[in-house]
Amino acid sequence: MTTLTKGPEALRLPAPAPATTRRGRWVTIALFLLPALVLFVMLVVAPMLVALYASVFRWNGFGGLPTNFIGLDNFTRLFSSEIFAQDLWHLLVLVLLSICVQLPFSLAIAMLLNQRIRGRALYRVLFFAPYVLSEVITGVLFSLILAPDSGMANQVLSVFGWESEWLANPDTVMPSLFLVMTWKYFGFHMMIYLAGRQNIPNELIEAAQIDGATGWKTFRHVTLPLLGPTIRISIFLSVIYTIQLFDLVWILTGGGPSHSSETMAVTMMDWGFKRSQVGYASAISVVMFALSLVFALVYQRFVMRRDLEGAVTSQGGRP
Amino acid sequence: MSHKKPLKRRRHTLPLHVIAIIVGVFMVIPVFYALLGGFKDNSELSGNPFGLPSEWITANYTDVLGSGSFWRQVWNSTFIAVVTTVVTVGLSALAAFVFARFAFRGRELYFTLFTAGLMFPFAVAILPIFVLLRTFGLLDNPLGVILTQAAFGLPLTIIILRGFFRSIPGEIEEAATIDGCSSFGFFWRILLPMARPAIATVSVLAIVGSWNNFMLPLVVFSEEASWTLPLGIQQFQGQYASDTARILAYLILAMVPALGFYAIAERHLVGGLTAGATKG
């Protein structure tokens, strides 16, 4: 009844409506957008700008905004610092190890679990599970396992007459850290590859096999190229993550022994919170930001360009 | 022919099984070591790292379960994760609705601002955020962690939700408007219920992100009463450094909520991460 009487009325109304609805529309837009915008600007955009600003001051982090302007001194000091040079070296080592060892391993396991083998659902759940555990749980667990004297790893390996100092020795600490990272993160990359593999139509694989391609040839010439976009994204995420690596290192080694596993984020926290040199620490964060940004821009421009173009043509614009 | 094929396949997959089992063993060993180690005393742990305990000692587990601090950390983590998720998803849904279904000047600019947020590494902002939270008196206050986590969660959540909201046909909105639905009414009563799968995905991402966050609580919380589980674990390790068995028990109990949640939300988690990864 009500709809019958209201319906025609509503249809006749539009003529005077626009003025009020237009204002109403703006109020709606503002009310819906502002809460997110305010929070985002206050806690993401502004702190980024403050970090940029603070990086050219000598500042202990107290008493309003910094006033002791020292130009680029923090940066020159940073670039001549031995610890920072080591941080960059560690970043390079971890990125190379990830790209050359961890990701191919993840890809191989993803291809394995794409086969019809018994228990593959269980393996998927199992391999991905460490990714769900916090870095702190992983870190503490492995710091106990890799402990030099009482740790499980050495107790087991001593049976074969082979022990290592793992995290306690500057020579073995980076490989050990990488081992833990692989335990925790390879399942994540495996899942991305599995999802990417599912987007490849099986007809293409079957067609290659009908043409006489063996398993390896099918993978090399059909599956791998079609997984290209997925692999490129997985490398991208891996590098961006490694630039900011903090939790795992902080828990496992604290950056030691004698800075031999320190990352930029650990150095930054050390100067910022333990020694209250917020200006200098801000310079470190600015360099981290610049590295991420330059890497992202260069990578998207030169490596992912084809993928992004594909996305634009198929979806009519990036999301 | 008919029985030859399965035979061939079985022979072919044997190495695959071996590899999968070896990798599986390496994944499981650390957790089993911790699980069994929690039932041993320290002297047995150093002599017999793997075997079953000669005597099952439950004291390590019951001590942790009987301690107020463990439960307080679980509660703090849960509270922060739930409120973070409500704030993140709530604000993102409103913003994504506007981005998806309204045309207005500056829309692309604002949206680009949010998407650029994906590029801002959290570690870069931590110092100014600390100073900011201290200025507002939000240190040792759960709100300091919640609001910051929500702010950094907005970009990805908005991107995923906007994509989903766009995929809902305009005819439904027209029909709702003709029936007298306001914008908010359409959003609340029609769009959100329809977007339930996407909401579940982004909620799971927000919960896991908050639950595992370490850097921010580390900086914000100095009082033990407000510690989250990751902070508690780190502290516990420091406090009982020589009591490995007890730390192992703590770790196992701290794993339970995360793994339980993984078991329940597995599909949304994996779907969300792969969607999030490729959209990031």
PDB file of N, CA, C and O in Angstrom, chain A residues 180-202:
ATOM      1  N   VAL A 180      66.399 -19.453   8.965  1.00  0.00           N
ATOM      2  CA  VAL A 180      65.167 -19.209   9.715  1.00  0.00           C
ATOM      3  C   VAL A 180      64.152 -18.473   8.844  1.00  0.00           C
ATOM      4  O   VAL A 180      62.962 -18.786   8.838  1.00  0.00           O
ATOM      5  N   MET A 181      64.625 -17.476   8.071  1.00  0.00           N
ATOM      6  CA  MET A 181      63.716 -16.747   7.186  1.00  0.00           C
ATOM      7  C   MET A 181      63.066 -17.698   6.197  1.00  0.00           C
ATOM      8  O   MET A 181      61.873 -17.580   5.904  1.00  0.00           O
ATOM      9  N   THR A 182      63.850 -18.634   5.664  1.00  0.00           N
ATOM     10  CA  THR A 182      63.293 -19.582   4.700  1.00  0.00           C
ATOM     11  C   THR A 182      62.252 -20.465   5.359  1.00  0.00           C
ATOM     12  O   THR A 182      61.181 -20.703   4.796  1.00  0.00           O
ATOM     13  N   TRP A 183      62.550 -20.934   6.573  1.00  0.00           N
ATOM     14  CA  TRP A 183      61.576 -21.762   7.298  1.00  0.00           C
ATOM     15  C   TRP A 183      60.254 -21.010   7.421  1.00  0.00           C
ATOM     16  O   TRP A 183      59.190 -21.572   7.232  1.00  0.00           O
ATOM     17  N   LYS A 184      60.348 -19.735   7.744  1.00  0.00           N
ATOM     18  CA  LYS A 184      59.139 -18.976   8.023  1.00  0.00           C
ATOM     19  C   LYS A 184      58.415 -18.513   6.765  1.00  0.00           C
ATOM     20  O   LYS A 184      57.196 -18.493   6.712  1.00  0.00           O
ATOM     21  N   TYR A 185      59.154 -18.120   5.725  1.00  0.00           N
ATOM     22  CA  TYR A 185      58.511 -17.407   4.617  1.00  0.00           C
ATOM     23  C   TYR A 185      58.357 -18.189   3.330  1.00  0.00           C
ATOM     24  O   TYR A 185      57.637 -17.746   2.446  1.00  0.00           O
ATOM     25  N   PHE A 186      59.019 -19.348   3.189  1.00  0.00           N
ATOM     26  CA  PHE A 186      58.926 -19.974   1.877  1.00  0.00           C
ATOM     27  C   PHE A 186      57.484 -20.406   1.572  1.00  0.00           C
ATOM     28  O   PHE A 186      57.046 -20.370   0.431  1.00  0.00           O
ATOM     29  N   GLY A 187      56.729 -20.752   2.637  1.00  0.00           N
ATOM     30  CA  GLY A 187      55.345 -21.164   2.426  1.00  0.00           C
ATOM     31  C   GLY A 187      54.482 -20.063   1.842  1.00  0.00           C
ATOM     32  O   GLY A 187      53.571 -20.319   1.053  1.00  0.00           O
ATOM     33  N   PHE A 188      54.794 -18.825   2.226  1.00  0.00           N
ATOM     34  CA  PHE A 188      54.050 -17.690   1.685  1.00  0.00           C
ATOM     35  C   PHE A 188      54.256 -17.577   0.177  1.00  0.00           C
ATOM     36  O   PHE A 188      53.295 -17.467  -0.587  1.00  0.00           O
ATOM     37  N   HIS A 189      55.528 -17.643  -0.242  1.00  0.00           N
ATOM     38  CA  HIS A 189      55.806 -17.557  -1.682  1.00  0.00           C
ATOM     39  C   HIS A 189      55.234 -18.772  -2.415  1.00  0.00           C
ATOM     40  O   HIS A 189      54.704 -18.639  -3.514  1.00  0.00           O
ATOM     41  N   MET A 190      55.310 -19.928  -1.770  1.00  0.00           N
ATOM     42  CA  MET A 190      54.730 -21.133  -2.365  1.00  0.00           C
ATOM     43  C   MET A 190      53.237 -20.928  -2.645  1.00  0.00           C
ATOM     44  O   MET A 190      52.735 -21.283  -3.712  1.00  0.00           O
ATOM     45  N   MET A 191      52.530 -20.323  -1.677  1.00  0.00           N
ATOM     46  CA  MET A 191      51.092 -20.092  -1.856  1.00  0.00           C
ATOM     47  C   MET A 191      50.828 -19.137  -3.021  1.00  0.00           C
ATOM     48  O   MET A 191      49.891 -19.338  -3.793  1.00  0.00           O
ATOM     49  N   ILE A 192      51.649 -18.085  -3.131  1.00  0.00           N
ATOM     50  CA  ILE A 192      51.466 -17.146  -4.246  1.00  0.00           C
ATOM     51  C   ILE A 192      51.664 -17.881  -5.573  1.00  0.00           C
ATOM     52  O   ILE A 192      50.895 -17.708  -6.515  1.00  0.00           O
ATOM     53  N   TYR A 193      52.699 -18.736  -5.630  1.00  0.00           N
ATOM     54  CA  TYR A 193      52.956 -19.465  -6.874  1.00  0.00           C
ATOM     55  C   TYR A 193      51.825 -20.437  -7.184  1.00  0.00           C
ATOM     56  O   TYR A 193      51.429 -20.594  -8.341  1.00  0.00           O
ATOM     57  N   LEU A 194      51.310 -21.096  -6.138  1.00  0.00           N
ATOM     58  CA  LEU A 194      50.194 -22.020  -6.368  1.00  0.00           C
ATOM     59  C   LEU A 194      48.987 -21.270  -6.922  1.00  0.00           C
ATOM     60  O   LEU A 194      48.319 -21.736  -7.845  1.00  0.00           O
ATOM     61  N   ALA A 195      48.723 -20.083  -6.347  1.00  0.00           N
ATOM     62  CA  ALA A 195      47.598 -19.287  -6.845  1.00  0.00           C
ATOM     63  C   ALA A 195      47.855 -18.866  -8.286  1.00  0.00           C
ATOM     64  O   ALA A 195      46.954 -18.911  -9.133  1.00  0.00           O
ATOM     65  N   GLY A 196      49.111 -18.472  -8.578  1.00  0.00           N
ATOM     66  CA  GLY A 196      49.439 -18.071  -9.944  1.00  0.00           C
ATOM     67  C   GLY A 196      49.301 -19.235 -10.912  1.00  0.00           C
ATOM     68  O   GLY A 196      48.792 -19.082 -12.025  1.00  0.00           O
ATOM     69  N   ARG A 197      49.709 -20.410 -10.463  1.00  0.00           N
ATOM     70  CA  ARG A 197      49.618 -21.608 -11.305  1.00  0.00           C
ATOM     71  C   ARG A 197      48.162 -21.931 -11.638  1.00  0.00           C
ATOM     72  O   ARG A 197      47.852 -22.395 -12.729  1.00  0.00           O
ATOM     73  N   GLN A 198      47.285 -21.671 -10.649  1.00  0.00           N
ATOM     74  CA  GLN A 198      45.873 -21.980 -10.892  1.00  0.00           C
ATOM     75  C   GLN A 198      45.253 -21.054 -11.932  1.00  0.00           C
ATOM     76  O   GLN A 198      44.215 -21.378 -12.513  1.00  0.00           O
ATOM     77  N   ASN A 199      45.877 -19.903 -12.138  1.00  0.00           N
ATOM     78  CA  ASN A 199      45.344 -18.988 -13.144  1.00  0.00           C
ATOM     79  C   ASN A 199      45.774 -19.349 -14.560  1.00  0.00           C
ATOM     80  O   ASN A 199      45.333 -18.739 -15.518  1.00  0.00           O
ATOM     81  N   ILE A 200      46.685 -20.333 -14.677  1.00  0.00           N
ATOM     82  CA  ILE A 200      47.096 -20.767 -16.007  1.00  0.00           C
ATOM     83  C   ILE A 200      46.121 -21.843 -16.472  1.00  0.00           C
ATOM     84  O   ILE A 200      45.942 -22.846 -15.789  1.00  0.00           O
ATOM     85  N   PRO A 201      45.484 -21.643 -17.626  1.00  0.00           N
ATOM     86  CA  PRO A 201      44.523 -22.639 -18.104  1.00  0.00           C
ATOM     87  C   PRO A 201      45.230 -23.970 -18.355  1.00  0.00           C
ATOM     88  O   PRO A 201      46.305 -23.992 -18.973  1.00  0.00           O
ATOM     89  N   ASN A 202      44.632 -25.038 -17.873  1.00  0.00           N
ATOM     90  CA  ASN A 202      45.255 -26.349 -18.044  1.00  0.00           C
ATOM     91  C   ASN A 202      45.375 -26.747 -19.507  1.00  0.00           C
ATOM     92  O   ASN A 202      46.220 -27.554 -19.867  1.00  0.00           O
TER      93      ASN A 202
END
